[in-house]
Tab-separated table of C-alpha atoms in Angstrom:
chain	number	residue	atom	x	y	z
A	8	MET	CA	4.271	-18.471	5.517
A	9	ILE	CA	3.733	-15.261	3.543
A	10	ALA	CA	1.735	-15.405	0.306
A	11	ILE	CA	2.866	-13.018	-2.456
A	12	VAL	CA	-0.109	-12.548	-4.764
A	13	ASP	CA	0.754	-13.049	-8.430
A	14	TYR	CA	-1.677	-11.330	-10.797
A	15	GLY	CA	0.781	-10.766	-13.626
A	16	ARG	CA	2.152	-7.404	-12.517
A	17	GLY	CA	5.492	-6.530	-10.965
A	18	ASN	CA	8.852	-8.146	-10.289
A	19	LEU	CA	7.610	-10.694	-7.800
A	20	GLY	CA	10.902	-12.545	-7.694
A	21	SER	CA	12.669	-9.563	-6.129
A	22	VAL	CA	10.030	-9.398	-3.388
A	23	GLU	CA	10.311	-13.124	-2.652
A	24	LYS	CA	14.107	-12.910	-2.655
A	25	ALA	CA	14.030	-9.978	-0.228
A	26	PHE	CA	11.832	-11.896	2.227
A	27	ARG	CA	14.144	-14.890	1.912
A	28	ARG	CA	17.043	-12.580	2.757
A	29	VAL	CA	15.386	-11.549	6.035
A	30	GLY	CA	14.672	-15.175	6.913
A	31	SER	CA	10.924	-15.124	6.285
A	32	PRO	CA	9.569	-17.837	3.944
A	33	ALA	CA	7.304	-16.550	1.196
A	34	VAL	CA	5.628	-18.140	-1.805
A	35	ILE	CA	4.482	-16.527	-5.056
A	36	THR	CA	0.991	-17.769	-5.853
A	37	GLN	CA	-2.135	-17.386	-7.964
A	38	ASP	CA	-3.989	-19.954	-5.847
A	39	PRO	CA	-6.757	-18.421	-3.683
A	40	ARG	CA	-6.475	-21.349	-1.274
A	41	ILE	CA	-2.837	-20.564	-0.528
A	42	VAL	CA	-3.755	-16.909	0.000
A	43	ASP	CA	-6.463	-17.996	2.457
A	44	ASP	CA	-4.065	-20.285	4.371
A	45	ALA	CA	-1.162	-17.841	4.596
A	46	GLN	CA	-0.134	-16.156	7.849
A	47	ALA	CA	0.221	-12.891	5.943
A	48	VAL	CA	-0.362	-11.599	2.417
A	49	VAL	CA	1.725	-9.296	0.225
A	50	LEU	CA	0.240	-7.539	-2.814
A	51	PRO	CA	3.046	-6.041	-4.936
A	52	GLY	CA	2.776	-4.742	-8.480
A	53	ASP	CA	3.645	-2.342	-11.262
A	54	GLY	CA	1.608	-1.225	-14.252
A	55	ALA	CA	-1.907	0.027	-14.822
A	56	PHE	CA	-4.537	0.172	-12.082
A	57	HIS	CA	-7.493	-1.050	-14.163
A	58	ASP	CA	-5.524	-3.904	-15.757
A	59	ALA	CA	-4.507	-5.084	-12.314
A	60	MET	CA	-8.091	-5.107	-11.039
A	61	SER	CA	-9.174	-6.963	-14.186
A	62	ASN	CA	-6.446	-9.575	-13.736
A	63	LEU	CA	-7.324	-10.129	-10.083
A	64	ASP	CA	-10.932	-10.690	-11.106
A	65	ARG	CA	-10.047	-12.954	-14.038
A	66	LEU	CA	-7.804	-15.135	-11.864
A	67	GLY	CA	-10.488	-15.462	-9.186
A	68	LEU	CA	-8.264	-13.809	-6.589
A	69	LEU	CA	-10.551	-10.973	-5.511
A	70	PRO	CA	-12.563	-12.922	-2.883
A	71	ALA	CA	-9.410	-14.318	-1.238
A	72	LEU	CA	-7.771	-10.904	-1.390
A	73	ARG	CA	-10.748	-9.270	0.293
A	74	ARG	CA	-10.607	-11.914	3.024
A	75	ALA	CA	-6.906	-11.130	3.466
A	76	LEU	CA	-7.905	-7.499	3.995
A	77	ASP	CA	-10.459	-8.176	6.735
A	78	GLY	CA	-8.040	-6.986	9.417
A	79	ARG	CA	-7.308	-10.391	10.928
A	80	ARG	CA	-3.863	-10.966	9.351
A	81	PRO	CA	-0.901	-8.772	8.473
A	82	PHE	CA	-1.079	-7.435	4.934
A	83	LEU	CA	1.486	-5.476	2.913
A	84	GLY	CA	0.683	-3.594	-0.297
A	85	ILE	CA	3.591	-2.349	-2.425
A	86	CYS	CA	3.441	0.329	-5.164
A	87	LEU	CA	0.451	-0.579	-7.373
A	88	GLY	CA	-0.581	-3.035	-4.658
A	89	TYR	CA	-0.865	-0.009	-2.359
A	90	GLN	CA	-2.924	2.038	-4.821
A	91	LEU	CA	-5.366	-0.831	-5.397
A	92	LEU	CA	-6.467	-0.545	-1.758
A	93	PHE	CA	-8.141	2.798	-2.475
A	94	SER	CA	-11.694	3.486	-3.598
A	95	ALA	CA	-10.980	4.726	-7.112
A	96	SER	CA	-8.339	5.775	-9.622
A	97	GLU	CA	-8.369	8.341	-12.417
A	98	GLU	CA	-5.714	6.424	-14.388
A	99	PHE	CA	-7.038	6.007	-17.968
A	100	GLY	CA	-10.490	7.079	-16.810
A	101	GLU	CA	-12.239	6.582	-13.494
A	102	GLY	CA	-12.267	3.031	-12.172
A	103	ARG	CA	-12.956	1.356	-8.871
A	104	GLY	CA	-10.366	-0.204	-6.611
A	105	LEU	CA	-10.688	-2.586	-3.678
A	106	ASP	CA	-12.201	0.279	-1.630
A	107	VAL	CA	-10.559	-0.828	1.606
A	108	VAL	CA	-8.960	2.555	2.299
A	109	PRO	CA	-11.267	5.480	1.412
A	110	GLY	CA	-9.628	7.790	-1.101
A	111	ALA	CA	-8.621	8.248	-4.726
A	112	VAL	CA	-5.540	7.703	-6.875
A	113	ARG	CA	-4.583	10.741	-8.968
A	114	ARG	CA	-1.872	11.644	-11.478
A	115	LEU	CA	1.143	13.507	-10.124
A	116	PRO	CA	0.910	17.216	-10.961
A	117	ALA	CA	2.744	18.837	-13.859
A	118	GLY	CA	6.032	20.548	-13.155
A	119	GLN	CA	8.017	17.521	-12.051
A	120	LYS	CA	9.474	14.717	-14.150
A	121	ILE	CA	6.954	11.909	-14.466
A	122	PRO	CA	7.233	9.135	-13.518
A	123	HIS	CA	8.619	9.930	-10.106
A	124	MET	CA	11.576	7.552	-10.327
A	125	GLY	CA	14.452	7.222	-7.901
A	126	TRP	CA	15.240	7.935	-4.276
A	127	ASN	CA	13.232	10.304	-2.105
A	128	ARG	CA	12.818	11.097	1.559
A	129	VAL	CA	9.925	9.704	3.584
A	130	GLU	CA	8.899	11.578	6.729
A	131	HIS	CA	7.028	9.929	9.582
A	132	ALA	CA	6.111	10.601	13.191
A	133	GLY	CA	7.480	7.338	14.575
A	134	ASP	CA	4.034	5.781	14.882
A	135	LEU	CA	4.058	3.238	12.024
A	136	ALA	CA	5.200	-0.295	12.847
A	137	LEU	CA	6.913	-0.724	9.469
A	138	PHE	CA	9.199	2.218	10.296
A	139	ASP	CA	10.432	0.844	13.618
A	140	GLY	CA	14.130	1.724	13.813
A	141	ILE	CA	13.977	3.749	10.578
A	142	ALA	CA	14.760	7.446	10.844
A	143	SER	CA	12.267	9.994	9.570
A	144	GLY	CA	13.710	11.349	6.349
A	145	ALA	CA	15.227	8.011	5.296
A	146	ARG	CA	15.305	7.539	1.524
A	147	PHE	CA	13.340	4.895	-0.349
A	148	TYR	CA	13.082	3.983	-4.025
A	149	PHE	CA	9.981	5.146	-5.958
A	150	VAL	CA	8.662	4.401	-9.453
A	151	HIS	CA	5.163	5.826	-10.043
A	152	SER	CA	3.130	8.360	-12.004
A	153	TYR	CA	0.048	8.340	-9.764
A	154	TYR	CA	-0.330	8.898	-6.041
A	155	PRO	CA	-3.071	8.190	-3.475
A	156	VAL	CA	-5.131	10.955	-1.920
A	157	VAL	CA	-6.182	9.649	1.473
A	158	ALA	CA	-9.759	10.370	2.460
A	159	GLY	CA	-10.556	11.942	5.812
A	160	THR	CA	-13.392	13.236	7.919
A	161	SER	CA	-11.944	16.572	9.053
A	162	ARG	CA	-13.460	18.497	6.134
A	163	PRO	CA	-16.673	18.219	4.115
A	164	ALA	CA	-16.656	15.674	1.299
A	165	LEU	CA	-15.423	17.007	-2.018
A	166	THR	CA	-14.202	15.662	-5.335
A	167	GLU	CA	-10.909	16.021	-7.176
A	168	GLY	CA	-9.783	14.998	-10.634
A	169	GLY	CA	-13.317	14.241	-11.752
A	170	LEU	CA	-13.699	11.430	-9.202
A	171	THR	CA	-17.115	11.265	-7.615
A	172	GLN	CA	-18.361	10.341	-4.165
A	173	VAL	CA	-14.881	10.090	-2.688
A	174	ARG	CA	-13.654	12.049	0.325
A	175	VAL	CA	-10.254	13.348	-0.665
A	176	VAL	CA	-8.524	15.334	2.040
A	177	PRO	CA	-4.762	15.148	1.381
A	178	ASP	CA	-3.718	16.436	4.798
A	179	ALA	CA	-6.094	14.356	6.891
A	180	ARG	CA	-4.296	12.244	9.484
A	181	SER	CA	-5.343	10.871	12.828
A	182	VAL	CA	-4.172	8.189	15.183
A	183	ALA	CA	-6.428	5.866	17.121
A	184	PRO	CA	-5.483	4.754	20.654
A	185	ASP	CA	-4.827	1.271	19.226
A	186	ALA	CA	-4.655	1.296	15.452
A	187	ARG	CA	-4.171	-2.470	15.335
A	188	SER	CA	-7.739	-2.986	16.545
A	189	ALA	CA	-9.169	-1.408	13.394
A	190	ALA	CA	-11.627	-3.445	11.357
A	191	PRO	CA	-13.468	-2.872	8.085
A	192	ASP	CA	-16.766	-1.037	8.161
A	193	ALA	CA	-19.457	-3.700	7.870
A	194	ARG	CA	-21.456	-1.635	5.385
A	195	SER	CA	-18.770	-0.617	2.899
A	196	GLY	CA	-15.771	-2.864	3.540
A	197	ALA	CA	-13.635	0.252	4.042
A	198	LEU	CA	-11.517	0.569	7.146
A	199	ASP	CA	-12.125	3.183	9.817
A	200	VAL	CA	-10.067	6.155	8.622
A	201	GLY	CA	-9.782	7.329	12.222
A	202	SER	CA	-7.178	4.611	12.853
A	203	LEU	CA	-5.016	5.659	9.892
A	204	ARG	CA	-1.316	6.437	10.322
A	205	VAL	CA	0.586	8.035	7.453
A	206	ALA	CA	4.173	8.653	6.311
A	207	TRP	CA	4.692	11.456	3.804
A	208	CYS	CA	6.818	12.286	0.763
A	209	GLU	CA	7.231	15.471	-1.301
A	210	TYR	CA	7.344	15.399	-5.095
A	211	GLY	CA	5.623	18.455	-6.475
A	212	ILE	CA	2.940	17.691	-3.916
A	213	ARG	CA	2.877	16.191	-0.446
A	214	PHE	CA	1.455	12.686	-0.678
A	215	ALA	CA	0.973	9.625	1.501
A	216	ALA	CA	4.034	7.474	0.835
A	217	ALA	CA	2.959	4.792	3.310
A	218	ILE	CA	-0.007	3.989	5.495
A	219	GLU	CA	-0.900	1.749	8.400
A	220	VAL	CA	-4.434	0.948	9.425
A	221	GLY	CA	-4.891	-1.956	11.788
A	222	ARG	CA	-2.888	-4.885	10.418
A	223	ILE	CA	-2.843	-3.420	6.924
A	224	HIS	CA	0.411	-1.799	5.838
A	225	ALA	CA	1.205	-0.333	2.428
A	226	THR	CA	3.933	1.675	0.716
A	227	GLN	CA	4.067	3.641	-2.532
A	228	PHE	CA	7.812	2.988	-2.706
A	229	HIS	CA	9.527	-0.387	-3.188
A	230	PRO	CA	11.085	-1.715	0.054
A	231	GLU	CA	12.618	-4.617	-1.873
A	232	LYS	CA	14.560	-2.099	-4.028
A	233	SER	CA	15.452	0.290	-1.212
A	234	GLN	CA	18.633	-1.358	0.058
A	235	GLY	CA	19.338	-1.050	3.788
A	236	TRP	CA	16.230	0.807	4.936
A	237	GLY	CA	14.032	-1.358	2.718
A	238	ILE	CA	15.484	-4.535	4.201
A	239	ARG	CA	14.862	-3.144	7.689
A	240	MET	CA	11.260	-2.472	6.709
A	241	LEU	CA	10.762	-6.036	5.472
A	242	GLU	CA	12.374	-7.305	8.679
A	243	ASN	CA	9.812	-5.246	10.589
A	244	PHE	CA	6.962	-6.755	8.573
A	245	ALA	CA	8.355	-10.259	9.121
A	246	ALA	CA	8.447	-9.547	12.870
A	247	ILE	CA	4.827	-8.381	12.750
A	248	VAL	CA	3.894	-11.660	11.071
A	249	LYS	CA	5.890	-13.767	13.522
A	250	ASP	CA	4.433	-11.995	16.553
A	251	GLY	CA	0.877	-12.191	15.208
A	252	ARG	CA	0.411	-8.434	15.474
């Protein structure tokens, strides 16, 4: 069973319906015990970063969510649920995220219509499990005003957007021999960025539209709203859950 975490943000019904369509049972829940017992966990969401973190804390979901992100079970973050995995966000002032994936969430640059809403191409190198059978350049549906800057180790640490103590190297990407063996760093809770795999999108800037690190998968776009390719992606995640990958 897949647990869809309900913290008061996002159209959870559409996510549950999409999993039902691909034959994978899922339950919408605010119960930490159900999250702990689930085979896999999905964190969807729309809205403001800081409000979401506050709601997760208020509902007592943060400990169960962190356990779901320990690398032992498949996990899928969608839209805001993807951004919450990062170290910090500059949305409405600097605030801390779950700090599982090192990096920062920044506002899309001026010059393009904001929010980024509608269909856009996602490019990948064929190395992300979610994209199995999905062509590079396939279109997915986006609705967002902020984007994640993935941290890396290929350049010295620096700061962007006023965020402090965050490595933010937009072009950093590396692939471990077996990314599914990745585990959180015991000191910080963040995953080893060396096992990170990334799919990219262009919208005034090149940004990480999806990531995979170990058993953690996340997308800035909405698979449940992305018609054929989105359904294929959810089928891929359901297969990951079924196979225990």
